[in-house]
């Protein structure tokens, strides 16, 4: 029996009852002979509440202080969980990210893990303890300041620790029974996926399926750590994410043509209006955005109006970066040269993901047909080898997701997808 890393999300430890339930589950794994490291998120919506609080005292809170504040959320759950485990008669010790050896760069609010040195965790395990680690946080190698890994970052903590400790599996416990063909909160007929490749999971996560964080899947693929996504509220097998299909009992699991439909309403669209149609303009716009450390997603340049020689360039970005992007562009308006800026946060993105797309003609046509039959207007399009994404009005997203899910034959005919907890916030 080897070492397992288990990660429990906010909805699994939302209250005292939840913490006690999770403690029992961890103790079970220990009793089965495993060494157990449990990574925890903040309780329920604590992180959102702390952000709201910070914004009440300062509209754009200082990154360093915001990180200091947010890491408190995970500290609360780690200490309570260790207490609950001790109360069951087992030894447990809690550790902050910094104590667990999670070393990051110094970009506050979205730091990247650059190394994990889990000496103290190893020691604690060797002494027979269960080790509890606060997710989503680390310490900067350069500044020694406390950092956070970005929303949903506990998933990455778990996989990074699993890699550093050479765990046999990283179990991600959440409020649904696994990865489904669409968000079960939107599509009641979504189907649980038994196995999904790292590649398809990466695209789903990057397209907004927040059940796993994109960076965590990237990390798992790089170190070849199998992930088992499952519910902390049920005993069911969940979804395996790994490089090769797995056998489940006597059932051989195969690669699906289409893995699923993802949606994302966390982005906004910026349109730079009246840009001179000459070389260097796009470079100037996106250099400005990059210098502000903002990641963008889709980009489109409209056809230039012949009469004026001017064009419009639109791009999408996380809503949370909207203010910063507009400020940066306004500041450089003179040097870039454009007429005005438009900001639209009422957009949504729908993506169809599947490796089978490469070899099955007509997927794109069927996708657009499904959207048009549902009366959904498309504003932007982008594709990769195994994904097609469109931007639509935000209000159209639920309907569009369901229409595409049905059109590609993904609806399950029996079990309704269960959501056990969480507010979906
Ligand atoms: P946790 O607090 O455990 O980290 P999250 O809220 O981050 O949980 O992720 C779980 C949620 O992800 C689910 O409640 C579900 O609404 C959402 N989700 C989005 N897409 C999917 C999908 N394809 N399969 C399963 N869940 C999904
Ligand atoms: N508590 C953090 C968040 O809500 C990190 C996490 O849950 O993974 O984003
Ligand atoms: Mg999460």
PDB file of C-alpha atoms and ligand atoms in Angstrom, residues 7 9-10 41-42 44 47-48 70 74 135-136 150-155, ligand 2:
ATOM      1  CA  UNK A   7      -7.710  16.854  -2.013  1.00  0.00           C
ATOM      2  CA  UNK A   9     -12.644  21.111  -2.096  1.00  0.00           C
ATOM      3  CA  UNK A  10     -14.535  23.870  -0.322  1.00  0.00           C
ATOM      4  CA  UNK A  41      -9.509  24.199   0.431  1.00  0.00           C
ATOM      5  CA  UNK A  42     -11.140  26.960   2.422  1.00  0.00           C
ATOM      6  CA  UNK A  44     -17.506  26.705   1.487  1.00  0.00           C
ATOM      7  CA  UNK A  47     -12.501  32.705  -0.339  1.00  0.00           C
ATOM      8  CA  UNK A  48     -15.251  34.675  -2.114  1.00  0.00           C
ATOM      9  CA  UNK A  70      -6.876  34.561   1.402  1.00  0.00           C
ATOM     10  CA  UNK A  74      -7.207  27.285   3.994  1.00  0.00           C
ATOM     11  CA  UNK A 135      -4.068  24.164  -0.526  1.00  0.00           C
ATOM     12  CA  UNK A 136      -3.750  27.114  -2.929  1.00  0.00           C
ATOM     13  CA  UNK A 150      -5.116  31.564  -8.342  1.00  0.00           C
ATOM     14  CA  UNK A 151      -8.718  30.440  -7.913  1.00  0.00           C
ATOM     15  CA  UNK A 152      -9.120  26.687  -7.668  1.00  0.00           C
ATOM     16  CA  UNK A 153      -5.400  26.398  -6.927  1.00  0.00           C
ATOM     17  CA  UNK A 154      -5.737  23.660  -4.297  1.00  0.00           C
ATOM     18  CA  UNK A 155      -6.045  21.185  -7.178  1.00  0.00           C
TER      19      UNK A 155
HETATM   20  N1  LIG B   2     -10.049  28.439  -1.800  1.00  0.00           N
HETATM   21  C1  LIG B   2      -9.519  28.732  -3.103  1.00  0.00           C
HETATM   22  C2  LIG B   2     -10.641  29.115  -4.056  1.00  0.00           C
HETATM   23  O1  LIG B   2     -11.795  29.150  -3.647  1.00  0.00           O
HETATM   24  C3  LIG B   2      -8.686  27.639  -3.682  1.00  0.00           C
HETATM   25  C4  LIG B   2      -9.420  26.354  -3.945  1.00  0.00           C
HETATM   26  O2  LIG B   2     -10.516  26.123  -3.463  1.00  0.00           O
HETATM   27  O3  LIG B   2      -8.863  25.533  -4.682  1.00  0.00           O
HETATM   28  O4  LIG B   2     -10.399  29.389  -5.195  1.00  0.00           O
END
